[in-house]
PDB file of C-alpha atoms in Angstrom:
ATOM      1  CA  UNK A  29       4.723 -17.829  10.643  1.00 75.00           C
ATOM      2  CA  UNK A  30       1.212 -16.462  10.833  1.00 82.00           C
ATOM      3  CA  UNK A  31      -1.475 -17.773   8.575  1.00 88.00           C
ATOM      4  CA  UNK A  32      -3.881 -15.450   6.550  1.00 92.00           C
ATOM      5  CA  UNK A  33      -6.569 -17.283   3.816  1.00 94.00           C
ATOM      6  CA  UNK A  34      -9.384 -15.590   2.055  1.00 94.00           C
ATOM      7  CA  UNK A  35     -11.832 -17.795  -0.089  1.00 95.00           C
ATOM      8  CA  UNK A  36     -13.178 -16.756  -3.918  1.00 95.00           C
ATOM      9  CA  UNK A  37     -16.262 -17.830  -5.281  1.00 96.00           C
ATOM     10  CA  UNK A  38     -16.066 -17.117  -8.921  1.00 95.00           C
ATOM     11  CA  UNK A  39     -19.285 -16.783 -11.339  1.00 91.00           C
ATOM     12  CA  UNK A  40     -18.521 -19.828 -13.539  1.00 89.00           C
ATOM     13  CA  UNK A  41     -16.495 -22.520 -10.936  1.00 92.00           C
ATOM     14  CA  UNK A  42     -18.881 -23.995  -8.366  1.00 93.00           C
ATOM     15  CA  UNK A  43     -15.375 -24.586  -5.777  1.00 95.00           C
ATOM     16  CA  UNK A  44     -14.072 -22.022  -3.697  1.00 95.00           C
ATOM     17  CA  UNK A  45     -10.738 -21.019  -4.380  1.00 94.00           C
ATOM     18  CA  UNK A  46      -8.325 -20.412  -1.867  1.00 94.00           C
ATOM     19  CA  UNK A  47      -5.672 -17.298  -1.446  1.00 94.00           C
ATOM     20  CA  UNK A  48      -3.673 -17.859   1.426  1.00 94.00           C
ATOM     21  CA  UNK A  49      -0.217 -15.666   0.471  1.00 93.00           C
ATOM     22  CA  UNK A  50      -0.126 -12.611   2.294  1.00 94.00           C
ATOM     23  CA  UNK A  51       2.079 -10.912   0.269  1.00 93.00           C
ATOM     24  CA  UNK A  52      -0.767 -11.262  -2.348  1.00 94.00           C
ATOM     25  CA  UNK A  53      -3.888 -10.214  -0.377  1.00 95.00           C
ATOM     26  CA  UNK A  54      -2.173  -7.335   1.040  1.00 95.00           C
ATOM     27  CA  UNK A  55      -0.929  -6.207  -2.771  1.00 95.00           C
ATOM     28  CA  UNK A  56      -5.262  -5.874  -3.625  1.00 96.00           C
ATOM     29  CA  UNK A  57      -6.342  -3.601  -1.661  1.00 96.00           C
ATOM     30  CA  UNK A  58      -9.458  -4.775  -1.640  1.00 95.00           C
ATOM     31  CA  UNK A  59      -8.707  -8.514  -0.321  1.00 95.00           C
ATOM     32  CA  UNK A  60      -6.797  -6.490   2.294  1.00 95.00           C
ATOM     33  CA  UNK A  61      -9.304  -4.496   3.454  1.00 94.00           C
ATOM     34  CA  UNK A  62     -11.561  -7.303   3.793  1.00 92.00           C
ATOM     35  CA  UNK A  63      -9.057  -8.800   6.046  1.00 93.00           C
ATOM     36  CA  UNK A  64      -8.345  -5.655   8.255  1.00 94.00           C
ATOM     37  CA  UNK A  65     -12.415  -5.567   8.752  1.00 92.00           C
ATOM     38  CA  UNK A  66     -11.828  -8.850  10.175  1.00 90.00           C
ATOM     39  CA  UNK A  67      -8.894  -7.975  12.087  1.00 90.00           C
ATOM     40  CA  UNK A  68      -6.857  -5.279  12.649  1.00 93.00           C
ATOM     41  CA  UNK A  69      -3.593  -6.734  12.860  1.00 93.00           C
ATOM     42  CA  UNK A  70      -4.275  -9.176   9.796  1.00 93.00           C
ATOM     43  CA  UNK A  71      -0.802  -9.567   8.822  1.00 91.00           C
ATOM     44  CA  UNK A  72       0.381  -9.768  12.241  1.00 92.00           C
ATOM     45  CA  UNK A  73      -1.911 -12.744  13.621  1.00 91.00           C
ATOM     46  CA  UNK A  74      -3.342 -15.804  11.815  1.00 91.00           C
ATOM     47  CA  UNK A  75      -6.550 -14.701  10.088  1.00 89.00           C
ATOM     48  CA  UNK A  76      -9.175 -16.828   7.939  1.00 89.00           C
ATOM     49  CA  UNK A  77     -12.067 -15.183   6.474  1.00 87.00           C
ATOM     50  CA  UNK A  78     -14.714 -17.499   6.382  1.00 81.00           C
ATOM     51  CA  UNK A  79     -17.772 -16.040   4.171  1.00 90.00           C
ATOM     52  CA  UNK A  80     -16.064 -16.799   0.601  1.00 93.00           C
ATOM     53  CA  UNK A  81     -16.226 -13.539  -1.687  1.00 94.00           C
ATOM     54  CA  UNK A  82     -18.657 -13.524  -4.473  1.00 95.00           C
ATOM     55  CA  UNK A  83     -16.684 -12.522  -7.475  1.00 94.00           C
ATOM     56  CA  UNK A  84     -18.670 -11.669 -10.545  1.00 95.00           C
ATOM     57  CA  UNK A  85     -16.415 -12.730 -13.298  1.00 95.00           C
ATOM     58  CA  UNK A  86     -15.105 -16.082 -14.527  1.00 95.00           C
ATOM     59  CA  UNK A  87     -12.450 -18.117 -13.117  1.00 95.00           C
ATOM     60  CA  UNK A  88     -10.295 -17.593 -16.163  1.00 94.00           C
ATOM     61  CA  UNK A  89     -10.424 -13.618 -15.809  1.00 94.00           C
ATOM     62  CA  UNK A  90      -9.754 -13.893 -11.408  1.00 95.00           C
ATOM     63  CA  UNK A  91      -6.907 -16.083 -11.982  1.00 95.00           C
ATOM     64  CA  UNK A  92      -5.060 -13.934 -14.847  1.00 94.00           C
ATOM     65  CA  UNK A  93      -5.532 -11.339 -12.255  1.00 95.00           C
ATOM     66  CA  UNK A  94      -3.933 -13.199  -9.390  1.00 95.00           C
ATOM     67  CA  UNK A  95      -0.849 -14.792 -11.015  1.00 93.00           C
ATOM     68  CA  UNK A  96       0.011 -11.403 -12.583  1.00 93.00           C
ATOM     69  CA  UNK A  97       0.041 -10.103  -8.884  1.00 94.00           C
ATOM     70  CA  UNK A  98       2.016 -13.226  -7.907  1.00 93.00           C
ATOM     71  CA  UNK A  99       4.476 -12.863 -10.157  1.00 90.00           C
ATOM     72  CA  UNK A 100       5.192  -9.378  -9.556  1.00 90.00           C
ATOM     73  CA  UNK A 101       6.279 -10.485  -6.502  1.00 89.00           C
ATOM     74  CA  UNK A 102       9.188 -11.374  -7.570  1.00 88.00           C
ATOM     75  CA  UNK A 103       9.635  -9.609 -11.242  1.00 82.00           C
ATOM     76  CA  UNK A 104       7.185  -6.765 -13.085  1.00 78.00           C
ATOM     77  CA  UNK A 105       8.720  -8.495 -15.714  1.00 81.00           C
ATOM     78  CA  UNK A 106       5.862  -9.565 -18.417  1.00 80.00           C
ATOM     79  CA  UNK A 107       6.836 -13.221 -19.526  1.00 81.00           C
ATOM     80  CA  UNK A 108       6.135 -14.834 -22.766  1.00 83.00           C
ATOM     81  CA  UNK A 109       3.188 -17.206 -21.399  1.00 85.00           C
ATOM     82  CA  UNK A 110       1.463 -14.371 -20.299  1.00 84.00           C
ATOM     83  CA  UNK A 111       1.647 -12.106 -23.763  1.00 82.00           C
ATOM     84  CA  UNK A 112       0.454 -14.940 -25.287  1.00 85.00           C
ATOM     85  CA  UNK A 113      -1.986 -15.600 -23.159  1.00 87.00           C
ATOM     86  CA  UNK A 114      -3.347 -12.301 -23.884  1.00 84.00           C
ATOM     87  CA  UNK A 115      -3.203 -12.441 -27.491  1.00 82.00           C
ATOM     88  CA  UNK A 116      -5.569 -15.249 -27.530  1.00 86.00           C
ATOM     89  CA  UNK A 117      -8.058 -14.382 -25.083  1.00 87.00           C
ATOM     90  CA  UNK A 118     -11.386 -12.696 -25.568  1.00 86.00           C
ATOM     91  CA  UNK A 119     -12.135  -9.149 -26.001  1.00 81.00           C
ATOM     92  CA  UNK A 120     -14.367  -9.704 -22.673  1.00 87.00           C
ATOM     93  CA  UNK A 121     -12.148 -11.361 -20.904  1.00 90.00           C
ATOM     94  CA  UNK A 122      -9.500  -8.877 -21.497  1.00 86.00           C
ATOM     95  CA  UNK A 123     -12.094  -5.959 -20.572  1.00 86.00           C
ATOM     96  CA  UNK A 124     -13.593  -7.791 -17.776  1.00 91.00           C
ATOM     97  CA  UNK A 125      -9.599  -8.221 -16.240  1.00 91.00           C
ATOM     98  CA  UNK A 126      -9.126  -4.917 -16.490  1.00 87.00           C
ATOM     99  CA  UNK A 127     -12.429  -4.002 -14.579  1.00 90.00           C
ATOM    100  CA  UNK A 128     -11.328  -6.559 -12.017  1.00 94.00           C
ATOM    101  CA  UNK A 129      -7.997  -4.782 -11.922  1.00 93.00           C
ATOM    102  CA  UNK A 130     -10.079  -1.620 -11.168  1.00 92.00           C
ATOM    103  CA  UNK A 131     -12.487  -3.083  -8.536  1.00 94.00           C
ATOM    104  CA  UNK A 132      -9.946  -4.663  -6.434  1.00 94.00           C
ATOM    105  CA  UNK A 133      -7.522  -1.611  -6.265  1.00 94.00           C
ATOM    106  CA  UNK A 134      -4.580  -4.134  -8.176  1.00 93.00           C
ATOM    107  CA  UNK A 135      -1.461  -1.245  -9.489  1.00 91.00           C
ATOM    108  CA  UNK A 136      -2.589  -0.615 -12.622  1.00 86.00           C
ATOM    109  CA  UNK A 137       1.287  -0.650 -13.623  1.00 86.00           C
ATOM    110  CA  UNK A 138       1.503  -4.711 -13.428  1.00 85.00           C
ATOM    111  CA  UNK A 139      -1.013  -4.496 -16.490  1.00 84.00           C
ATOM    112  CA  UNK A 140       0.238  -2.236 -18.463  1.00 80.00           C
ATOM    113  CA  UNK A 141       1.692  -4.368 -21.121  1.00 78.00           C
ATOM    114  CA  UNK A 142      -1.496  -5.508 -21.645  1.00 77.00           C
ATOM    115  CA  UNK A 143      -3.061  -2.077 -22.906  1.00 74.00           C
ATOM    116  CA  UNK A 144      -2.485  -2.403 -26.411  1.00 72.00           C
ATOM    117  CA  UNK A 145      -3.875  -5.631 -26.800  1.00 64.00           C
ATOM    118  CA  UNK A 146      -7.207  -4.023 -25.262  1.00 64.00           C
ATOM    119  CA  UNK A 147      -6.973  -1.099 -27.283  1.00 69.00           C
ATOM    120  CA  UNK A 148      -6.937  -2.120 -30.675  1.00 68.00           C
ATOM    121  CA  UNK A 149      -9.300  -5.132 -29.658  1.00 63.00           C
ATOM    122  CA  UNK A 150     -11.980  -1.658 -28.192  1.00 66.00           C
ATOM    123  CA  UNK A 151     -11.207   0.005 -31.373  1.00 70.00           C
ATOM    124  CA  UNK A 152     -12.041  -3.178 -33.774  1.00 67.00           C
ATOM    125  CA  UNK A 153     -15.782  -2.806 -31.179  1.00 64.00           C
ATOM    126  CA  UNK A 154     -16.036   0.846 -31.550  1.00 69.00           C
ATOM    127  CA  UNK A 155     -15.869   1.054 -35.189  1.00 72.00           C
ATOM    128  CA  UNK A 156     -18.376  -1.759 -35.660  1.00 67.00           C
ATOM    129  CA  UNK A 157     -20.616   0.153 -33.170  1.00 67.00           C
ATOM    130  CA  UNK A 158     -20.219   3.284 -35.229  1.00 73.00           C
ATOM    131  CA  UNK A 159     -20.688   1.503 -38.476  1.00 71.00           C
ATOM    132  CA  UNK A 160     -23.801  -0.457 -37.224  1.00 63.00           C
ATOM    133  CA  UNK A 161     -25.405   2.626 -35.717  1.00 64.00           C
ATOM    134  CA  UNK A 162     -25.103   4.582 -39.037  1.00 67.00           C
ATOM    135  CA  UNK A 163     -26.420   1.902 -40.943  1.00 64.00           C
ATOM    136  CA  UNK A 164     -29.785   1.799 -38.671  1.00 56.00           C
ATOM    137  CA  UNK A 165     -30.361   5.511 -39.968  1.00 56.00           C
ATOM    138  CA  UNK A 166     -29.592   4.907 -43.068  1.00 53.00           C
ATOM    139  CA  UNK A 167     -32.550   2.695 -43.454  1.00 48.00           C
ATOM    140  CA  UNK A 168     -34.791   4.880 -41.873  1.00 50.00           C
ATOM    141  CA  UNK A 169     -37.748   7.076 -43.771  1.00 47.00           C
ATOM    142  CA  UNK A 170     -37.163  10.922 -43.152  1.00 48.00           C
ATOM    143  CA  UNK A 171     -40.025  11.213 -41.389  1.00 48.00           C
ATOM    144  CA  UNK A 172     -38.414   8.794 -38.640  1.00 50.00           C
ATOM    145  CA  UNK A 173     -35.232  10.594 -38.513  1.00 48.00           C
ATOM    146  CA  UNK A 174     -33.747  11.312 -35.085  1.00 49.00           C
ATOM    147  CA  UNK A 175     -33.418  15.362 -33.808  1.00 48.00           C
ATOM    148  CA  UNK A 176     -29.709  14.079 -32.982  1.00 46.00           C
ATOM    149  CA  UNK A 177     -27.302  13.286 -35.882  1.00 46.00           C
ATOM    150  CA  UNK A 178     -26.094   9.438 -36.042  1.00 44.00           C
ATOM    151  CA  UNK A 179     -22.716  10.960 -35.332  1.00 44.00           C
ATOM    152  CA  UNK A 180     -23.983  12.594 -32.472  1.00 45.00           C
ATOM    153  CA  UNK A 181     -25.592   9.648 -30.799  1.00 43.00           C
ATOM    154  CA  UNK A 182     -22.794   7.006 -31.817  1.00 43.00           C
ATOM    155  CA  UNK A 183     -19.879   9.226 -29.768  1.00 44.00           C
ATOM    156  CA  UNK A 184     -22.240   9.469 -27.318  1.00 46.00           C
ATOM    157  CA  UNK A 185     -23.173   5.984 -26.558  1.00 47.00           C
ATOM    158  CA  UNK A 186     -19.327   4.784 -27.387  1.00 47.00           C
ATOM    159  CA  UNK A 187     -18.640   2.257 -25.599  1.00 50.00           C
ATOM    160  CA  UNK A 188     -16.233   2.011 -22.713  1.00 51.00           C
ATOM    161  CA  UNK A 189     -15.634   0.668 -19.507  1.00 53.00           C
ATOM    162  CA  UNK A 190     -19.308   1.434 -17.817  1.00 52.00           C
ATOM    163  CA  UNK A 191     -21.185   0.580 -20.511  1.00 50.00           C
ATOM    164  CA  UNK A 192     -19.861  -2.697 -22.043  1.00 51.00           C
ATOM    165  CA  UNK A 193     -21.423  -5.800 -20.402  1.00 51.00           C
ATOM    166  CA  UNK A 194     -18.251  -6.594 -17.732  1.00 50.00           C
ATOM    167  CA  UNK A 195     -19.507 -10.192 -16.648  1.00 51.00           C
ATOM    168  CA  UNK A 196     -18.005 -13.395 -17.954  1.00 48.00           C
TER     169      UNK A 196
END
């Protein structure tokens, strides 16, 4: 059997941390491509990368990502350990998995059960935003007022995605 290994260097975790299942790498696109840049026939002939990948979020967030991808291996199945997992975590470690998801080119499908979580944890942020930002012009004398209506500029600087801090 051939060999294939790519090394992680994750923002928080001073080790590197090995991936050396194939049938993982080639499931994120992006590890794969890495390894195709390296050698064409990756899958075909033992293959190391050597420079470890910088990976800008925690440990914690990487490995959620990786296990999930594991496990579909064998089952899309969600199992208990990992909806609880989810209930418990962050709201940016949640975001910043599914921004991982994104980056690497994962199947969005294998987190799907994990959207609802995010979603009411995005709306609990957006209504804070909303109520924060109206309470700044509230405050303010009418000769400060904005030309744009607090409603205006809270939809428009909502956040999502691109504009919520995405690093661990």
């Amino acid at each position: 059997m051939t060999r294939a290994e790519v090394q992680l260097q994750y923002l928080n975790y001073p080790k590197l941390v090995s991936i050396e299942n194939k049938e993982v790498i080639a499931r994120i696109p992006f590890l794969a491509a890495l390894m195709k840049s390296q050698n064409e026939l990756w899958e075909h002939f033992d293959t190391v990368r050597l420079d470890p990948i910088e990976i800008p979020y925690t440990r914690k967030v990487g490995d959620f990502v990786l296990r999930r991808v594991f496990k579909s291996l064998n089952s899309k199945e969600v199992d208990e350990e990992e909806k609880q997992e989810v209930e418990t975590m962050e709201h940016e470690d949640l975001m910043n998995i599914f921004c991982l998801v994104d980056e690497w080119g994962v199947d969005r499908e294998l987190f799907a059960p994990f959207r609802d979580p995010l979603k009411d944890k995005i709306d609990v942020i957006k209504d804070y935003w909303t109520a924060e930002q109206e309470g700044k012009d509230a405050f303010k004398a009418d000769g400060e007022k904005d030309e744009m209506s607090s409603i205006q500029r809270s939809t428009d600087v909502m956040p999502n995605e691109n504009n919520i801090k995405r690093h661990g």
